[in-house]
Coordinates of C-alpha atoms in Angstrom, one line a residue:
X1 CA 156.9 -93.4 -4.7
X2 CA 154.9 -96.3 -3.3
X3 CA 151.2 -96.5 -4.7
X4 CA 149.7 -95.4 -1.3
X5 CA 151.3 -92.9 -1.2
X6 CA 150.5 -92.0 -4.5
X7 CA 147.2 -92.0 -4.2
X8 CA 147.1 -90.6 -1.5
X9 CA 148.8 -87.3 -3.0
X10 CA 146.1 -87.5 -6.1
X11 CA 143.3 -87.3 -3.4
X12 CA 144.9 -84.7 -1.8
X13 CA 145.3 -82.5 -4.6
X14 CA 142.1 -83.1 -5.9
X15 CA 140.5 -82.0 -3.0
X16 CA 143.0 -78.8 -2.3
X17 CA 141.7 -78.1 -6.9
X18 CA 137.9 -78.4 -5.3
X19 CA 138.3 -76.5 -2.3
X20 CA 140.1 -73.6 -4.0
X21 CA 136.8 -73.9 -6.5
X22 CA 134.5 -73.6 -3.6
X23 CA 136.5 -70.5 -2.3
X24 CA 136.3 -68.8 -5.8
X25 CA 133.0 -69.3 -6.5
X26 CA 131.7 -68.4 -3.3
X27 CA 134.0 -65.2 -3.4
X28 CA 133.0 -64.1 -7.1
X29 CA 129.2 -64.9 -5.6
X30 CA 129.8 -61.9 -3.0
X31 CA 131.7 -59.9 -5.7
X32 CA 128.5 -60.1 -7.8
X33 CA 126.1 -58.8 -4.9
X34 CA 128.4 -56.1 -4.1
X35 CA 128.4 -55.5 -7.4
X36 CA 125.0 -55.4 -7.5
X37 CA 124.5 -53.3 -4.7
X38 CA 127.0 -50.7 -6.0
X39 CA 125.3 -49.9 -9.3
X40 CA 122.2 -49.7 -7.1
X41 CA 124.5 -47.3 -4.9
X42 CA 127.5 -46.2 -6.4
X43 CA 129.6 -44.1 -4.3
X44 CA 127.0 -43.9 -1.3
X45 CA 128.2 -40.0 -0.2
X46 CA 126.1 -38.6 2.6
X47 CA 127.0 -35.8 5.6
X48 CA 128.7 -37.4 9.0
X49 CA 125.5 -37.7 11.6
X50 CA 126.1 -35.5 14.5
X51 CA 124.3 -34.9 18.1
X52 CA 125.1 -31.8 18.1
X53 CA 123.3 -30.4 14.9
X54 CA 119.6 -31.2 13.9
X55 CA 116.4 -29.8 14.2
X56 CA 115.2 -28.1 16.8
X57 CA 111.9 -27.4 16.6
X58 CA 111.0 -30.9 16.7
X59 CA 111.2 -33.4 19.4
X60 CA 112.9 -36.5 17.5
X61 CA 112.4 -39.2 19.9
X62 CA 109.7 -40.1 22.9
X63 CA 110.0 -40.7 26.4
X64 CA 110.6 -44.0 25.9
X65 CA 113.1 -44.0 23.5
X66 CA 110.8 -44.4 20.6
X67 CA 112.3 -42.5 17.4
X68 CA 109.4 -40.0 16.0
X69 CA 110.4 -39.3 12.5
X70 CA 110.4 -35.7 11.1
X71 CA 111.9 -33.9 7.9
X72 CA 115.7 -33.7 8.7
X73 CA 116.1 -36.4 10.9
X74 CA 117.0 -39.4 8.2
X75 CA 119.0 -39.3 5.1
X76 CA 117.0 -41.3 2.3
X77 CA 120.1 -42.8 0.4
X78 CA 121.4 -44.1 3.6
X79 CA 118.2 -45.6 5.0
X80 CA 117.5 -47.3 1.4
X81 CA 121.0 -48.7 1.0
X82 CA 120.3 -50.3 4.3
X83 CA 116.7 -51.7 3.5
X84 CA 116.3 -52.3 -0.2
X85 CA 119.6 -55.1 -0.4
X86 CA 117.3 -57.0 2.0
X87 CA 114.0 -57.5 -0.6
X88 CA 111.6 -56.9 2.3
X89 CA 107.8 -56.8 1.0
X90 CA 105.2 -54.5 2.3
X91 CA 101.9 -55.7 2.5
X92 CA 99.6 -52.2 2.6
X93 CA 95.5 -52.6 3.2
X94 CA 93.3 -50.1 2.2
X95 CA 89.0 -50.1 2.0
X96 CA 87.0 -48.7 -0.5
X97 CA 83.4 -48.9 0.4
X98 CA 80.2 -47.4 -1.2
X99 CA 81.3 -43.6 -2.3
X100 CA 84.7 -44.1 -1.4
X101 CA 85.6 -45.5 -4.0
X102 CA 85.7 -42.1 -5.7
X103 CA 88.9 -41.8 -4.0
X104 CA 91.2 -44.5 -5.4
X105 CA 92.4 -43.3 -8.2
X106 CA 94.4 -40.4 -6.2
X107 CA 95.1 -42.7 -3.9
X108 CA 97.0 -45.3 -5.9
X109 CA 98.2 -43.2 -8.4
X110 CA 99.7 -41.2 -6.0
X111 CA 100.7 -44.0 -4.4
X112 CA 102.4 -45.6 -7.1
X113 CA 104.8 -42.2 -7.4
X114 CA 105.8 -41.9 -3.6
X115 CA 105.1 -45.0 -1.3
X116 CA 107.9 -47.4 -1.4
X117 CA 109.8 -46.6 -4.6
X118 CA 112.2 -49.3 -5.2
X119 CA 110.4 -52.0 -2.8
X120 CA 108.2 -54.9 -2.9
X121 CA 104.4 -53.6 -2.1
X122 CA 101.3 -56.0 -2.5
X123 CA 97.9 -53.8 -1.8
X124 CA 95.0 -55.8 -0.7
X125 CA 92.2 -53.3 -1.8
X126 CA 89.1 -54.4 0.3
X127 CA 86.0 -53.6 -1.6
X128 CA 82.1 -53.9 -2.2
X129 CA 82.2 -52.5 -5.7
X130 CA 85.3 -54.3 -7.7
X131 CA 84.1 -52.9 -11.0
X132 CA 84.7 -49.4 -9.7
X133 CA 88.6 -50.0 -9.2
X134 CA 90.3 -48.3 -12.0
X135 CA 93.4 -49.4 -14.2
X136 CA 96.4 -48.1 -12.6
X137 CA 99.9 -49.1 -13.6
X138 CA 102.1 -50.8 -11.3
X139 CA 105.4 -50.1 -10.4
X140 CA 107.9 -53.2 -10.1
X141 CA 107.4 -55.2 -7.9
X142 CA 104.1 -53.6 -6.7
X143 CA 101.0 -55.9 -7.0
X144 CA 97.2 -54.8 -6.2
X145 CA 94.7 -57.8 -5.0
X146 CA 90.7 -57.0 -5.0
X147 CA 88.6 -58.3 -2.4
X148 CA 85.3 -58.0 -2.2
X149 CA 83.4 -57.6 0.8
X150 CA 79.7 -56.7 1.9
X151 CA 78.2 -53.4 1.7
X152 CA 77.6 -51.2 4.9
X153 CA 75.4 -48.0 5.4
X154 CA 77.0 -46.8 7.9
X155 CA 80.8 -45.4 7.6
X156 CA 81.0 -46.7 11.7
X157 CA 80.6 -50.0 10.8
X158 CA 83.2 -50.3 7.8
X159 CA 85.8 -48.4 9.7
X160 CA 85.5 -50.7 12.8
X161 CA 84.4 -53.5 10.7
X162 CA 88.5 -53.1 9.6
X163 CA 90.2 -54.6 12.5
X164 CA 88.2 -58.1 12.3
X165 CA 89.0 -58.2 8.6
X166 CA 92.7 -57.4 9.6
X167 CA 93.1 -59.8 12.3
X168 CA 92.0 -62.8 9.9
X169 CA 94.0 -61.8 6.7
X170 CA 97.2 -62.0 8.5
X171 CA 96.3 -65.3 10.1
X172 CA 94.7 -67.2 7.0
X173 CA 97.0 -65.9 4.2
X174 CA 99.8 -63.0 5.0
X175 CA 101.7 -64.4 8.2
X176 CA 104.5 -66.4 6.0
X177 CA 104.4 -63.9 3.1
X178 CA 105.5 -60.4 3.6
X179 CA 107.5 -58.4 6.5
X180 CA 105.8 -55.7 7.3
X181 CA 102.1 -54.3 6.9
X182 CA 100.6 -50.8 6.7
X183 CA 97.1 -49.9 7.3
X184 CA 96.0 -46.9 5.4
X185 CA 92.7 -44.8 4.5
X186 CA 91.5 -44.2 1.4
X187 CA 90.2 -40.7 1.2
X188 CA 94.3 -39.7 1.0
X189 CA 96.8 -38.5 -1.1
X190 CA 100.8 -38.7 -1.3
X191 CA 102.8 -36.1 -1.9
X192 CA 106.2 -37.4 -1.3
X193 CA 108.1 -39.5 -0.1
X194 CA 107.3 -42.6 2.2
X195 CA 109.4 -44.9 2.6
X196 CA 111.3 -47.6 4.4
X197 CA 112.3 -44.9 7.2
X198 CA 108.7 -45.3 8.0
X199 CA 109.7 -49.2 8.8
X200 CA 109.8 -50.7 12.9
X201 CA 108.5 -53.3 14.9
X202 CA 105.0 -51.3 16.0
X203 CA 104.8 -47.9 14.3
X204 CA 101.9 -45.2 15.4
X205 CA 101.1 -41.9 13.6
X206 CA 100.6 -39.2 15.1
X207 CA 97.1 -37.4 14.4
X208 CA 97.7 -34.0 13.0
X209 CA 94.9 -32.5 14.8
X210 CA 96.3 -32.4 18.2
X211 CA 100.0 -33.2 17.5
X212 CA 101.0 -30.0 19.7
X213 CA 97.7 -30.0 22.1
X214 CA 98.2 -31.2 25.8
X215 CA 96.7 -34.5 26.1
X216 CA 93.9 -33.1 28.3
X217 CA 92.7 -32.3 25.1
X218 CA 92.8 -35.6 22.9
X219 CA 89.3 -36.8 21.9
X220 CA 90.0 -40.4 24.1
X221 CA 87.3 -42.3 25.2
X222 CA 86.4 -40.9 28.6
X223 CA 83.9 -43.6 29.1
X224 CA 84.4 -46.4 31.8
X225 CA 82.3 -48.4 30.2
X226 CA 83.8 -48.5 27.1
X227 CA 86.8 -50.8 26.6
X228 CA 88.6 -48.1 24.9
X229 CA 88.5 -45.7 28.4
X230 CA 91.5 -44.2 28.7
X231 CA 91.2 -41.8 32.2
X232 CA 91.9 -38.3 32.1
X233 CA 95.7 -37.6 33.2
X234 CA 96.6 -40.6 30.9
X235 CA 98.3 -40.8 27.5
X236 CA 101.0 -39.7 25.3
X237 CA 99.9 -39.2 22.1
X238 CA 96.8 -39.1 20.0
X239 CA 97.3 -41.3 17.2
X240 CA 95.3 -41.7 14.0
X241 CA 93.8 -44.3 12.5
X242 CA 94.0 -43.2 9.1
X243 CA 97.2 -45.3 9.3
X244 CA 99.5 -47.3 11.3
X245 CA 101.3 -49.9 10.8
X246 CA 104.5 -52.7 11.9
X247 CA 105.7 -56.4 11.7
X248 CA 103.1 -58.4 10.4
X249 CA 103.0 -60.2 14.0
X250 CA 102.4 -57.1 15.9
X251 CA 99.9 -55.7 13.6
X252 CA 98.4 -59.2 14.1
X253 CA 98.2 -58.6 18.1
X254 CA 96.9 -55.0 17.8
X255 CA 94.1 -56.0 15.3
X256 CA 93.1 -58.9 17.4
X257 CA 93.1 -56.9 20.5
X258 CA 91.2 -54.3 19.1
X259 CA 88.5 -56.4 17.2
X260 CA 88.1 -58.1 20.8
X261 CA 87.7 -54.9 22.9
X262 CA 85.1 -53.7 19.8
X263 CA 82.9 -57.0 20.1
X264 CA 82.7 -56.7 23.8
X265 CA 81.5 -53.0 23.5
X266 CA 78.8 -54.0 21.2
X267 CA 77.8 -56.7 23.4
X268 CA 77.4 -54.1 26.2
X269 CA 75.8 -51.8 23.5
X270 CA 78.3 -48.8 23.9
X271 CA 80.4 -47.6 20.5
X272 CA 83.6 -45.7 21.4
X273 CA 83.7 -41.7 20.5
X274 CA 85.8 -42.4 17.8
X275 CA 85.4 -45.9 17.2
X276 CA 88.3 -48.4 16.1
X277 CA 90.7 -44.9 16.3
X278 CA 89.7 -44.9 20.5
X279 CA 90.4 -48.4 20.8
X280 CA 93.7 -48.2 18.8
X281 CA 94.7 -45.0 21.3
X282 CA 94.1 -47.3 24.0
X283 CA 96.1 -50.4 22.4
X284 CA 98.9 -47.8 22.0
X285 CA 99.0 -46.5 25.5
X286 CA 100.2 -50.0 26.4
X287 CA 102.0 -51.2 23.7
X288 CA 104.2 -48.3 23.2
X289 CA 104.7 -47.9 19.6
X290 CA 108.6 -48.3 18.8
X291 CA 109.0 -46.0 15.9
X292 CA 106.0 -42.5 15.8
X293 CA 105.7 -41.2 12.4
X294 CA 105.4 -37.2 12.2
X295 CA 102.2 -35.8 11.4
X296 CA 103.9 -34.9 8.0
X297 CA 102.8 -38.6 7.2
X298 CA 99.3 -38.0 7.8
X299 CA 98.4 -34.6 7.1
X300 CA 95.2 -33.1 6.5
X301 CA 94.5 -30.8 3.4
X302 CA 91.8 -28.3 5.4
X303 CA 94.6 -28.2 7.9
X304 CA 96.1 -24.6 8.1
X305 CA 99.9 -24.3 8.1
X306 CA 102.1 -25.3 11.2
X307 CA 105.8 -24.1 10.8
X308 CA 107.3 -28.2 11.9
X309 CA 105.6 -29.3 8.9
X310 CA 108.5 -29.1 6.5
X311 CA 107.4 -32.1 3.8
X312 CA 103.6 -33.4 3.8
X313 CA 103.7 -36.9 2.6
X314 CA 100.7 -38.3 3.1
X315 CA 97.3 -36.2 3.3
X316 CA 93.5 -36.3 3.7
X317 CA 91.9 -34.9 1.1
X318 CA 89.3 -32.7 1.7
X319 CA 85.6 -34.0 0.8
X320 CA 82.2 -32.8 1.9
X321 CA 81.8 -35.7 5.1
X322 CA 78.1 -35.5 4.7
X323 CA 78.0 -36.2 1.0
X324 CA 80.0 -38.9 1.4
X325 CA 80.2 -41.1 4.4
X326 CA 76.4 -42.0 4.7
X327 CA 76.7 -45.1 1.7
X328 CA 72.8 -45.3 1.2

């Protein structure tokens, strides 16, 4: 055989020996993630979805297509083999002003058992009193940050005080950094589970107060001179601002919207009925939320029974409001 062609052969089977390396390691790569997702998973076994079988006492999905999620309507095992292979991180705020902070330890404790088992969760715990924050243990992959922030007398001013803080933590430090964000109170409780179910682009709750009133009856603001007005024969839901949540870019446009429509009220010196809560109901009427979480994710512990409420996840706890919310 002439040298050329010699040498030519050599390169060619030592390229054929490095591409069949490339292959097998890129193969036994995917081997080892399934392999990894299988113990995490083994067996994945759940019951064939139907659309003819369900719940029926429950509406599970809005007029616009929006899914509103209820006991029954998701399996657990199948939603988290979808989500948890992907490492998302959760960034969840909560504020702990002046007596509040009575509350934490429920609240984190609790969360620790329920919210987003198996996931990445950092809390930004917004503060004026970091010394009051007790030791909990961390799951995992769960991280708590303190920051401290000025003392208010009024509970108004913290709770629409909220959106402003919102709006610059995503912009300054959080856009890069985590997928999704949920905005929670802390006077709460969980009592089961919450997790990645709860996940979409722009997800509302709906306020257990008036989940099955006609909207006639929601608490908007009526006011025309409020930038929260929402007119009477309007809306869909009432949602609550005890917690909401979505992408981190569309949390970013709702708290920016709503701190703006809050600084030009105070400018015109009017406060909506319900504060940040009105102006959120009016952000919602035209942004549709695309996923509505159940009032069984924000429940409230003076709240008599109601037979839909199968699971409560996620509760206000009772408390004497007069004891409490004035900070002096």
């Amino acid at each position: 055989m002439p040298l050329r062609q010699y040498c030519a052969f050599i390169v060619l089977v030592f390229l054929g020996m490095l591409l069949s390396g490339v292959i097998f390691i890129s193969s036994n790569q995917m081997s080892c993630k399934q392999a990894v997702i299988d113990r995490i998973f083994p067996l994945l076994q759940y019951n064939q979805p139907s659309v003819l079988s369900g719940r029926t006492d429950v509406v599970p999905i809005s007029s616009w297509l929006a899914p509103i999620i209820w006991d029954g309507t998701f399996d657990p095992k199948l939603i988290d083999s979808i989500y948890i292979p992907h490492n998302i991180k959760i960034v969840t705020t909560v504020f702990a002003l002046g007596k509040y902070t009575r509350f934490l330890q429920d609240f984190l404790e609790s969360a620790e058992e329920h919210y987003f088992s198996g996931y990445r969760v950092h809390y930004y715990l917004f503060t004026d009193q970091p010394e009051a924050v007790p030791s909990v243990k961390m799951n995992e992959n769960h991280t708590l940050t303190v920051r401290k922030v000025p003392s208010l007398d009024r509970w108004q001013d913290i709770s629409m005080g909220r959106m402003e803080i919102l709006e610059n933590l995503i912009a300054n430090e959080l856009i890069h950094e985590a997928d999704y964000m949920f905005c929670l109170d802390v006077d709460t409780k969980f009592y089961g589970r919450w997790g990645a179910e709860s996940l979409g682009h722009l997800v509302g709750v709906i306020h257990p107060w008036f989940f099955d009133y006609p909207r006639d009856s929601f608490s908007y603001e009526r006011r025309p001179e409020s930038q929260a007005f929402i007119p009477a024969g309007e809306g869909d839901y009432y949602y609550t601002a005890a917690a909401f949540g979505g992408v981190l870019e569309e949390v970013y446009r709702l708290t920016k919207t709503c701190h703006e429509q809050l600084r030009v009220d105070r400018e015109n010196n009017i406060e909506a009925v319900w504060h940040e809560e009105s102006h959120l109901n009016k952000y919602f009427l035209y942004n549709k939320p695309t996923k509505l979480l159940s009032p069984e994710y924000l429940w409230r512990d003076i709240n008599a029974s109601a037979g839909q409420i199968k699971v409560v996840r996620f509760s206000h706890v009772a408390k004497n409001n007069a004891e409490v919310r004035p900070n002096l």
